[in-house]
CSV table of C-alpha atoms in Angstrom, one decimal:
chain,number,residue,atom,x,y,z
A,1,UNK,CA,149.9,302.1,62.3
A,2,UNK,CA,153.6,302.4,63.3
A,3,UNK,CA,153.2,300.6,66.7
A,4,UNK,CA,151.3,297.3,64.4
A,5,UNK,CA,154.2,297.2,62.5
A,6,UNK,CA,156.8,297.4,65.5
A,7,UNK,CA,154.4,294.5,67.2
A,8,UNK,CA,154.7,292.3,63.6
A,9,UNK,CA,158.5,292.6,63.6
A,10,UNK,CA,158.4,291.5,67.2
A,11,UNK,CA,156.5,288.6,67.0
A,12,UNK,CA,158.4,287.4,63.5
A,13,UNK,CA,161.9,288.1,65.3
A,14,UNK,CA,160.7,286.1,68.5
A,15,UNK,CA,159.5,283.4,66.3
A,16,UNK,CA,162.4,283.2,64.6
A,17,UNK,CA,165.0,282.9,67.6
A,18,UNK,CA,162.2,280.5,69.2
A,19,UNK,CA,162.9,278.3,65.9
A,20,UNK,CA,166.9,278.4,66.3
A,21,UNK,CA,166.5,277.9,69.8
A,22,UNK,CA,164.6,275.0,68.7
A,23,UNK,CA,167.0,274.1,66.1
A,24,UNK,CA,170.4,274.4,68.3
A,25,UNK,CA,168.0,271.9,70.8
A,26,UNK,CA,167.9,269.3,68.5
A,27,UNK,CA,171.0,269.5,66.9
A,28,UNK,CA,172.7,269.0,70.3
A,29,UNK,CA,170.7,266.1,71.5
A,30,UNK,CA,171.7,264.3,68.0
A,31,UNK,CA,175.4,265.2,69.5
A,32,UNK,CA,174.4,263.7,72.7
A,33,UNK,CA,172.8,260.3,71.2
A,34,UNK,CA,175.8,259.4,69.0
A,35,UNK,CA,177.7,256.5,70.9
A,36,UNK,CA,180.9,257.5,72.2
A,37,UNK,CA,184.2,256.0,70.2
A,38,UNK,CA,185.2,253.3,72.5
A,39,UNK,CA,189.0,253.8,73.8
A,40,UNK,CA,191.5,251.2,71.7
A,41,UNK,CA,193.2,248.8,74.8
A,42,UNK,CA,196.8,248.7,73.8
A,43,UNK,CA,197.2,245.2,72.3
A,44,UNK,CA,201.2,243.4,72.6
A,45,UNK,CA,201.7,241.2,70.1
A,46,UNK,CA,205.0,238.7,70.6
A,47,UNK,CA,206.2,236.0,68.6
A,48,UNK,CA,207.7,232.7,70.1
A,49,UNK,CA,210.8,231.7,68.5
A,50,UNK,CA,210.8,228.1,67.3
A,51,UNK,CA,213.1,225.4,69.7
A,52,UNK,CA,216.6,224.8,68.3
A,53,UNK,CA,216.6,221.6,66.2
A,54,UNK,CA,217.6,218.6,68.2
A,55,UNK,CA,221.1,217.4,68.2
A,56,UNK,CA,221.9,214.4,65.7
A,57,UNK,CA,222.1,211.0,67.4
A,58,UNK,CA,225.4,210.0,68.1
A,59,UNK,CA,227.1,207.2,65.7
A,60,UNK,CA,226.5,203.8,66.6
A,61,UNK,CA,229.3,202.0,68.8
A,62,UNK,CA,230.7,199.3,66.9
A,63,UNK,CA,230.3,195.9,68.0
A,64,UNK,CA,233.3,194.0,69.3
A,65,UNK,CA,234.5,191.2,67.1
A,66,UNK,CA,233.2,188.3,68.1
A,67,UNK,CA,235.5,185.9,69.7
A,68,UNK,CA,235.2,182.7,68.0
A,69,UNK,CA,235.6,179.2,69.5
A,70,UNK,CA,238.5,177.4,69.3
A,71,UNK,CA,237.6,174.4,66.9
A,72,UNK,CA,238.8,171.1,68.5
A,73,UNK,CA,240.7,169.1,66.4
A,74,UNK,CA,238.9,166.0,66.5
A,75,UNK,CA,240.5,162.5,67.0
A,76,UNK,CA,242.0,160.5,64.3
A,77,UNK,CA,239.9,157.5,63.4
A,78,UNK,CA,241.8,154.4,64.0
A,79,UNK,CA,243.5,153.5,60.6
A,80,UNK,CA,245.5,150.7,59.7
A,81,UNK,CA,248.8,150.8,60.2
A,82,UNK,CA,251.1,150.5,56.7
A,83,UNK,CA,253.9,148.8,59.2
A,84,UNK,CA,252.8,145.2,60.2
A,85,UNK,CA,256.0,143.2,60.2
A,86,UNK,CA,255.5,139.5,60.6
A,87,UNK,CA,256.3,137.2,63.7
A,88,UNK,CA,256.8,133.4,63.6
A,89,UNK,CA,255.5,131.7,66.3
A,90,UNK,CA,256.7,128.1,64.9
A,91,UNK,CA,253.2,127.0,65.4
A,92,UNK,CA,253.2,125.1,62.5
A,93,UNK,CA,252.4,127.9,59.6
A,94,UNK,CA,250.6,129.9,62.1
A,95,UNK,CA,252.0,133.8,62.0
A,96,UNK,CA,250.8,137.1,63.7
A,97,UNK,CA,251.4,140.5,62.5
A,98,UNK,CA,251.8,143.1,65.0
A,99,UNK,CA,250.9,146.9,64.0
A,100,UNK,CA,250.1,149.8,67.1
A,101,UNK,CA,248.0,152.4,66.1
A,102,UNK,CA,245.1,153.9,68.1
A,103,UNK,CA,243.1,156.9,68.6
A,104,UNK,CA,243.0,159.7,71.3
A,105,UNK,CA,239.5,160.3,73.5
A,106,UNK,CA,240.5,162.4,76.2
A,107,UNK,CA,243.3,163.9,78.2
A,108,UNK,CA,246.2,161.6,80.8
A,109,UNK,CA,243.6,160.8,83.5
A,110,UNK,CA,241.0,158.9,81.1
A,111,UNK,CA,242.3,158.7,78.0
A,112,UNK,CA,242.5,156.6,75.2
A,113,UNK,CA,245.5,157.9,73.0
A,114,UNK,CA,247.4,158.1,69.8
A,115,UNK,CA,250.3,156.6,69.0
A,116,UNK,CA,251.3,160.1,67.8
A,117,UNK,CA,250.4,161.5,71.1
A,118,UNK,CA,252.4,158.6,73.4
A,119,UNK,CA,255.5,158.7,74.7
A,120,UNK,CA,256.0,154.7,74.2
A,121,UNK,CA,253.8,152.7,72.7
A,122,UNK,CA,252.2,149.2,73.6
A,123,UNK,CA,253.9,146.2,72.6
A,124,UNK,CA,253.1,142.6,73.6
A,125,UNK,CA,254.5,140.7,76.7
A,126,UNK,CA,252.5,137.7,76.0
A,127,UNK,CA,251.0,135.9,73.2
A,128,UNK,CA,249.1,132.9,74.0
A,129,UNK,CA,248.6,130.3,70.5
A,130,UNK,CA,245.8,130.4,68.4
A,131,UNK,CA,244.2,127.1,67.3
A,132,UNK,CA,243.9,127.4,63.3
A,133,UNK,CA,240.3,126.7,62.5
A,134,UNK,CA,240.1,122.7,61.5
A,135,UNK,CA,237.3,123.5,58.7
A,136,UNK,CA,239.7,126.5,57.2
A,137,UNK,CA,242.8,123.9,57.7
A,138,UNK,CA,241.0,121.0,55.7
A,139,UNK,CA,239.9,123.2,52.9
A,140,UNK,CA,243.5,124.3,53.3
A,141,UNK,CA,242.0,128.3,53.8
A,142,UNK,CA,244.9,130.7,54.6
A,143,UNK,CA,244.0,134.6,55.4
A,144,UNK,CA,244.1,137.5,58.4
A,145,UNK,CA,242.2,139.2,60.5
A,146,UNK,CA,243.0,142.9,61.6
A,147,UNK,CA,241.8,144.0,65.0
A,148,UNK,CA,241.2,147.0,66.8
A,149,UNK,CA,242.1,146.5,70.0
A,150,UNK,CA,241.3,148.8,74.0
A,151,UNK,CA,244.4,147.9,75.9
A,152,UNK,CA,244.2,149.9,79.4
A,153,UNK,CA,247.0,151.0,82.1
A,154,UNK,CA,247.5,147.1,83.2
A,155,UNK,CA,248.2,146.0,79.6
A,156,UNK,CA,244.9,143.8,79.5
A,157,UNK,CA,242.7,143.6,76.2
A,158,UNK,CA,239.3,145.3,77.4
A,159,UNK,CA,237.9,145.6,73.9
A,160,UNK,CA,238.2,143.8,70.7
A,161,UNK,CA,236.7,145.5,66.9
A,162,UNK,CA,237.2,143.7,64.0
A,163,UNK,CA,238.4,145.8,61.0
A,164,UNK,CA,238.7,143.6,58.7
A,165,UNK,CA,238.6,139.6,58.0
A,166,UNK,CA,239.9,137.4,55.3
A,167,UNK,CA,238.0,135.4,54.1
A,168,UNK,CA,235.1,136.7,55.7
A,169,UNK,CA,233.9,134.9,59.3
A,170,UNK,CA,236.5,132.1,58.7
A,171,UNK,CA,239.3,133.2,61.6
A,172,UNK,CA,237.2,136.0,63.5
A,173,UNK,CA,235.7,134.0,66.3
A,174,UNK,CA,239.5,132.3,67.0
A,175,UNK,CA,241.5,135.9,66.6
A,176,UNK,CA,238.7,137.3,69.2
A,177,UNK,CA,238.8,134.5,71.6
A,178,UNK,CA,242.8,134.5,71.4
A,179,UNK,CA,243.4,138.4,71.2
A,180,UNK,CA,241.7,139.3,74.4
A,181,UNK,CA,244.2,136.5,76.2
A,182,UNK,CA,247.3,138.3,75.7
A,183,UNK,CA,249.2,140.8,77.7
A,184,UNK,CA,250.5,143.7,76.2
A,185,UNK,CA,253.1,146.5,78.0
A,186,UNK,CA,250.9,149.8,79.0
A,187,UNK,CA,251.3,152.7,76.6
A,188,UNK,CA,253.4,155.5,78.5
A,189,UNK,CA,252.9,159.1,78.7
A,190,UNK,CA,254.5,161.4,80.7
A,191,UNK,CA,255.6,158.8,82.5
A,192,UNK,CA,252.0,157.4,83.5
A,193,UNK,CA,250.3,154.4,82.0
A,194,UNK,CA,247.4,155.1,79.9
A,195,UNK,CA,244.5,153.4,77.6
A,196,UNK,CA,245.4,153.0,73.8
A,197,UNK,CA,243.4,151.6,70.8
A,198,UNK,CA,246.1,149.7,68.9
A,199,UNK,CA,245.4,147.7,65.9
A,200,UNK,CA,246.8,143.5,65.6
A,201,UNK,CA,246.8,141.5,62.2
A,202,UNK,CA,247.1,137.9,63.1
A,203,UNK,CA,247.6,135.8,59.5
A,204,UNK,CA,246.7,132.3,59.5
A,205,UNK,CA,248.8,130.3,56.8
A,206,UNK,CA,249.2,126.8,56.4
A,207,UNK,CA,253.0,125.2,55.7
């Protein structure tokens, strides 16, 4: 009866270390199955410092002044001259006026100067008669006529303008035609002969 019970006691103690046996088994193979931490790789973090602002343009140069051109003065218009002093030819009530005035183009080697800018001014040599008009003389018409006229280096009438004519037409044909016969003395400058506008008023008047 003893020995049964010593057999019992053996088979319950063996069953029971078979079943922690069991038990440690399976607890370590749940150990074993669980996934392993993985290792942390060392992460370097950095920061990039923004670039330095850029520098500020430089000021604008300032522009040079321009240099402006020199304005020419421009020439005098030929005007009439407030001087016309009165010659008597004795030709019968026939009288010229004589009055220089001119106006400036260019410089000493072709020019056609002032009588501001001259050193002497033109003055006739010769004066040829003018016929008074026989219409104007039997209608007993007096008047003038002023004339602009080119006289160049020789003292020769190269250009004839009328300025102004009184009455109108009457003596302009006859002052022309006579004018450009007369011979004048060069304008001087610098001691050269040069071209000058000078203005004539021949009057027509009857005795």
């Amino acid at each position: 009866m003893i020995y049964r019970d010593n057999r019992l006691k053996a088979l319950l103690w063996m069953f029971i270390g078979g079943m922690a046996v069991l038990a440690f088994a399976l607890i370590m193979n749940e150990f074993s199955s669980l996934p392993k931490p993985e290792a942390k790789k060392p992460v370097t973090s950095f920061q990039v410092a923004p670039p330095p602002p850029p520098p500020p343009p430089p000021p604008p140069k300032p522009k040079p002044p321009e240099a402006k051109p020199k304005a020419t003065p421009k020439a005098a218009p030929p005007s009439l001259g407030s001087n016309l002093a009165g010659v008597d030819m004795g030709l019968g009530g026939f009288g010229m006026d004589s009055s220089m005035d001119d106006g400036l183009l260019g410089d000493t080697s072709n020019v056609v100067m002032t009588a501001d800018t001259v050193d002497v001014a033109p003055k006739p040599a010769t004066r040829t008669a003018m016929e008074y008009p026989k219409k104007a003389r039997e209608l007993g018409v007096e008047g003038h006529v002023v004339m602009n006229l080119l006289i160049d280096e020789e003292g020769r009438v190269t250009a004839v303008k009328v300025l102004e004519s009184i009455p109108e037409g009457t003596f302009d044909d006859v002052a022309q035609a006579g004018i450009v016969s007369w011979v004048f003395k060069p304008a001087m400058y610098q001691g050269k002969a040069v071209k000058v506008w000078a203005k004539q008023k021949v009057r027509f008047t009857l005795n």
